[in-house]
mmCIF file of C-alpha atoms in Angstrom:
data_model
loop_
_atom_site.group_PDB
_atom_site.id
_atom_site.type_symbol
_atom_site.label_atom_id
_atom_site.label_comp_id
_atom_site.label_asym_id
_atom_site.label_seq_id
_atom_site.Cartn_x
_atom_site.Cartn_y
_atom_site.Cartn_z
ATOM 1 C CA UNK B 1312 1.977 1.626 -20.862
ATOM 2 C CA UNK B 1313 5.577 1.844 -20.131
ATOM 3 C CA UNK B 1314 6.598 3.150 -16.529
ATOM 4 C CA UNK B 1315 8.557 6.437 -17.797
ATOM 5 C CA UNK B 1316 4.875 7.407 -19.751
ATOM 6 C CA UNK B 1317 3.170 6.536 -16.551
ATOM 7 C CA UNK B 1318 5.716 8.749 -14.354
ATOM 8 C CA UNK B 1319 4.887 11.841 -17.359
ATOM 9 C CA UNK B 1320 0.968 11.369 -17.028
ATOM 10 C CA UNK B 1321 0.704 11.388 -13.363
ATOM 11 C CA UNK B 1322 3.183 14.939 -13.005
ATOM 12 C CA UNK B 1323 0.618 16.266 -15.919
ATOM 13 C CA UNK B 1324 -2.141 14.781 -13.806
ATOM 14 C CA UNK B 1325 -0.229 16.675 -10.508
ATOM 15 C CA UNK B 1326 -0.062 19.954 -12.401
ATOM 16 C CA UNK B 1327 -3.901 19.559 -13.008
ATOM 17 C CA UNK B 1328 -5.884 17.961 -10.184
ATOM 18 C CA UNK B 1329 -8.275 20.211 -8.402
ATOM 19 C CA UNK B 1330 -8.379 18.670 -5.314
ATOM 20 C CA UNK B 1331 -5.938 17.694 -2.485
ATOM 21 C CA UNK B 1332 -7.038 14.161 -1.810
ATOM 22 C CA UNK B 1333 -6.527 13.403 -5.999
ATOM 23 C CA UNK B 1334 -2.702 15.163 -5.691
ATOM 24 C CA UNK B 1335 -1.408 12.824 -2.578
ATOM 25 C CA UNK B 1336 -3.255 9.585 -4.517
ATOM 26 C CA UNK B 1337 -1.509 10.901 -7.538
ATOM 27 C CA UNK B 1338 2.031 11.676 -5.807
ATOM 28 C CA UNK B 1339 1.539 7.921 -4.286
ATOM 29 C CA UNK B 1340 1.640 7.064 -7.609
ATOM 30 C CA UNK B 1341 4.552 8.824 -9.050
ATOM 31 C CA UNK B 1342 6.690 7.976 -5.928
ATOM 32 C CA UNK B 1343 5.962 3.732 -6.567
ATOM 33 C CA UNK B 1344 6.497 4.486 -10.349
ATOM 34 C CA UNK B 1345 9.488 5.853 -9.961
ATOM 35 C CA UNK B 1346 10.902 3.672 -7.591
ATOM 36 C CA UNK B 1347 10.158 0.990 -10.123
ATOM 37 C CA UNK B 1348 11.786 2.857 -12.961
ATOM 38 C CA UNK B 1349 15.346 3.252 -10.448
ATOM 39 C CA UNK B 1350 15.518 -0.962 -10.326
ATOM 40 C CA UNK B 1351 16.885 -3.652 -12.253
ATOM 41 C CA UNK B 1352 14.137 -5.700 -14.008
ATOM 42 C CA UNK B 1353 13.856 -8.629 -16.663
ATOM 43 C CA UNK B 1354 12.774 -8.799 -19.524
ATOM 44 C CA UNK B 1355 9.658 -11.237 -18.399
ATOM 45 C CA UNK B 1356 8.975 -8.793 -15.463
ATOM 46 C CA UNK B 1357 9.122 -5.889 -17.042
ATOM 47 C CA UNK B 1358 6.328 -6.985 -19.798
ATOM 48 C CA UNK B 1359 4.470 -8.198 -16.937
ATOM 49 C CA UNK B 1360 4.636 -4.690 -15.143
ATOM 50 C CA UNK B 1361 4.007 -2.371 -18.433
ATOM 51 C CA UNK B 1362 1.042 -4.984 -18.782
ATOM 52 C CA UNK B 1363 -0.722 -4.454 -15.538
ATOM 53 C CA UNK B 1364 -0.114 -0.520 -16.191
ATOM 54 C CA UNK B 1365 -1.511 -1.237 -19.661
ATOM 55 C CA UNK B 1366 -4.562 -3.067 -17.705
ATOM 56 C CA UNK B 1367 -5.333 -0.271 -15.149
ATOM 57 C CA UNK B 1368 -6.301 2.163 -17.926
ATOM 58 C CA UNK B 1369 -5.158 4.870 -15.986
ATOM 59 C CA UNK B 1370 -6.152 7.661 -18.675
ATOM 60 C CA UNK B 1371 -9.752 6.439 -18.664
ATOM 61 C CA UNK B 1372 -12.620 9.684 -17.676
ATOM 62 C CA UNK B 1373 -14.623 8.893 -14.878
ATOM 63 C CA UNK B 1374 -17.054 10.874 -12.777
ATOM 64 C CA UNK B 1375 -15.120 10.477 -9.208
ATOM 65 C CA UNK B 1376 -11.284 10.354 -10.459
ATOM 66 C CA UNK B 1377 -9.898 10.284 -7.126
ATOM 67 C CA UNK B 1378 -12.373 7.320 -6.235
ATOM 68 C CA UNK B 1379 -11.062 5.873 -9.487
ATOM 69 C CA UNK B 1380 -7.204 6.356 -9.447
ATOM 70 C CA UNK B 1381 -7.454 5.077 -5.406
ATOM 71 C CA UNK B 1382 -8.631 1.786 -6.642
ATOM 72 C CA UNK B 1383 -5.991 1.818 -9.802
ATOM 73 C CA UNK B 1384 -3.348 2.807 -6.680
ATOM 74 C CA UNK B 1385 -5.087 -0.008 -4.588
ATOM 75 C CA UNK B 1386 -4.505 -3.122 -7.477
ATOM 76 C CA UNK B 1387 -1.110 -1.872 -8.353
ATOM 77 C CA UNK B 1388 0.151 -2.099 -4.887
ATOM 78 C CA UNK B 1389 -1.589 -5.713 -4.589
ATOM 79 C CA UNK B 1390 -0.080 -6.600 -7.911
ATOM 80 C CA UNK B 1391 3.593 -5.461 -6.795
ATOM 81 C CA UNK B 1392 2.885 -7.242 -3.588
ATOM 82 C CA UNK B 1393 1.965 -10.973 -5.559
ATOM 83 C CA UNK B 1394 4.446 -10.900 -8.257
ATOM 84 C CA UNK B 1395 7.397 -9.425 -6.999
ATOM 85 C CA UNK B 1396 7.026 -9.777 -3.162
ATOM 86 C CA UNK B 1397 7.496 -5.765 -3.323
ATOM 87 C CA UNK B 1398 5.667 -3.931 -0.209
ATOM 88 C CA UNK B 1399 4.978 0.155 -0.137
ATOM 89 C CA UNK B 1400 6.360 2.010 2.849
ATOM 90 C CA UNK B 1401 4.507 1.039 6.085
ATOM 91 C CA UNK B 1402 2.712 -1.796 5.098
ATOM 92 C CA UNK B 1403 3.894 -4.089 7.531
ATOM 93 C CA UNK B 1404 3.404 -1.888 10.032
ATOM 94 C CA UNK B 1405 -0.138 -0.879 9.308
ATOM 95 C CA UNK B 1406 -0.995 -4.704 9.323
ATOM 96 C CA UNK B 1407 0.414 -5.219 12.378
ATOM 97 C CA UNK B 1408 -1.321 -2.307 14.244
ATOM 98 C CA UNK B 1409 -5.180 -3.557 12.727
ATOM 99 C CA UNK B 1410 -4.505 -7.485 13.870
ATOM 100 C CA UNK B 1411 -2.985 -6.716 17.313
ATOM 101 C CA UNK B 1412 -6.302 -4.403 17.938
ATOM 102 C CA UNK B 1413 -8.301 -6.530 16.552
ATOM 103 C CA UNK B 1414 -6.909 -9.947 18.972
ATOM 104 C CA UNK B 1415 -5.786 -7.556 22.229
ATOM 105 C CA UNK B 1416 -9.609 -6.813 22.322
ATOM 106 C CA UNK B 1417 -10.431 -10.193 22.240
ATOM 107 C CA UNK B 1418 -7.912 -11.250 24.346
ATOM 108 C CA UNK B 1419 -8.365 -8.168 26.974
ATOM 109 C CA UNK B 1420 -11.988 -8.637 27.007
ATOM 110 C CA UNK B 1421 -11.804 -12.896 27.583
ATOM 111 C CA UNK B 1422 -9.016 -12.053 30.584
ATOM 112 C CA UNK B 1423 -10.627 -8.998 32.056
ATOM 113 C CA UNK B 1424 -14.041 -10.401 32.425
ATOM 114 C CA UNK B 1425 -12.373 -13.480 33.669
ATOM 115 C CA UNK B 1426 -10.885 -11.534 36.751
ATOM 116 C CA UNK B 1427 -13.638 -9.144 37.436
ATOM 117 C CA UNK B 1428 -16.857 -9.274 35.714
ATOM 118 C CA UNK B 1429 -18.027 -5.589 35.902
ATOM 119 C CA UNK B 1430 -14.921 -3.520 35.752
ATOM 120 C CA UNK B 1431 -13.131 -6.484 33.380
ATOM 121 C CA UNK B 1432 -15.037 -5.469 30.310
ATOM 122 C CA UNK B 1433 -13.864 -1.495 30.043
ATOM 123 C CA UNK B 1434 -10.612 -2.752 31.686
ATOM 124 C CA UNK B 1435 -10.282 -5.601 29.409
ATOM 125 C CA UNK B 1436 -11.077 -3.502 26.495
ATOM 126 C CA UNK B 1437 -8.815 -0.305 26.771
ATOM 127 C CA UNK B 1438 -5.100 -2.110 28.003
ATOM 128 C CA UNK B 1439 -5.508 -5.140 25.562
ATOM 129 C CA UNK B 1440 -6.262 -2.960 22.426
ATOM 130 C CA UNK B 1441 -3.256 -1.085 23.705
ATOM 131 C CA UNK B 1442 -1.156 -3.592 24.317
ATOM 132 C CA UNK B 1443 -2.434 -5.495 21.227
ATOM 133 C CA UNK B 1444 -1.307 -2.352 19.075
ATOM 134 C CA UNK B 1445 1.869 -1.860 20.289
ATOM 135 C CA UNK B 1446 2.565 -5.293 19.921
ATOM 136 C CA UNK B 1447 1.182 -5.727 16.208
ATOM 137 C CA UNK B 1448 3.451 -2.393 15.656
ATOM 138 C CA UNK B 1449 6.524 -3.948 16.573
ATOM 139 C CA UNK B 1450 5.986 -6.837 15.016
ATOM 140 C CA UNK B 1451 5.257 -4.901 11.956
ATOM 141 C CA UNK B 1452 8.326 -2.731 12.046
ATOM 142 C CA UNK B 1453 10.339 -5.921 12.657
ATOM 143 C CA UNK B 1454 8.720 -7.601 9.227
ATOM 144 C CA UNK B 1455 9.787 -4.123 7.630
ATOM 145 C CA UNK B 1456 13.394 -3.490 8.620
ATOM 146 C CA UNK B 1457 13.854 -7.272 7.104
ATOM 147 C CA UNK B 1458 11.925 -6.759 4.005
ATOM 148 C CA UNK B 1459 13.698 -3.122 3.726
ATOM 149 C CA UNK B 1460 17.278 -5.557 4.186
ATOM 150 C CA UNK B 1461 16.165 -7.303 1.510
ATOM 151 C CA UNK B 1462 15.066 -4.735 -0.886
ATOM 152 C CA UNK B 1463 11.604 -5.361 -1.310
ATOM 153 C CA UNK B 1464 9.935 -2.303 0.121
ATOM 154 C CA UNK B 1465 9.155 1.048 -1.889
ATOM 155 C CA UNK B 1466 10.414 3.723 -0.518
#
């Protein structure tokens, strides 16, 4: 499937979805597709993008489309991110939030329960997710400005 056909199904698929949640996965879609439809490609890129849109099967019926398309939205954005080095809006940024939570608890916990075993834990718990995630979110934003330098990110 070519990537102006794609762009024309999902604003039919727009003008028809019944629910909310199926319109934003849907405008996700149209606002990647046509961000890849404003850049320069190759030839060899190109037939490897129209393949993978080829691959999704985008038009196929299923009982929970929204489920469905999310996935479809899901491996495109993984396929972008592998091939091309391309990144959606965010991404970075996202990343970086989840593994400074996920290490300032760990860290917060180890250090507060090192200085005071009772209060240590709660204490430990609360500032190092917090400082965890606004460290992960910096870090993330600094990862994005440079990939948006370098023209890699979706808008």
């Amino acid at each position: 499937m070519k990537i102006p056909e794609t762009i024309n199904f999902f604003k039919n698929q727009v003008d028809s979805s019944l629910s909310n949640a199926e319109m934003r996965t849907c405008l996700a879609f149209l606002k990647v597709l046509n961000n890849l439809n404003d850049r320069e490609w190759s030839e060899e890129d190109l037939r490897k993008l129209e393949g993978k849109l080829k691959e999704l099967e985008l038009d196929a019926q299923t009982a929970n489309r929204r489920k469905y398309l999310r996935k479809k939205y899901t491996a495109l954005t993984a396929f972008l991110q592998k091939e091309f080095s391309l990144i959606t809006q965010g991404s970075y940024t996202t990343m970086g939030m989840v593994f400074g939570m996920v290490f300032g608890q760990g860290l917060g916990m180890t250090f507060g329960v090192a200085i005071d075993p009772t209060m240590g834990i709660a204490l430990g718990l609360s500032m190092g997710t917090g400082m965890g995630m606004a460290l992960g979110i910096a870090i993330g934003a600094y990862r994005e400005a440079a990939a948006k330098k370098e023209g890699r990110v979706l808008a």
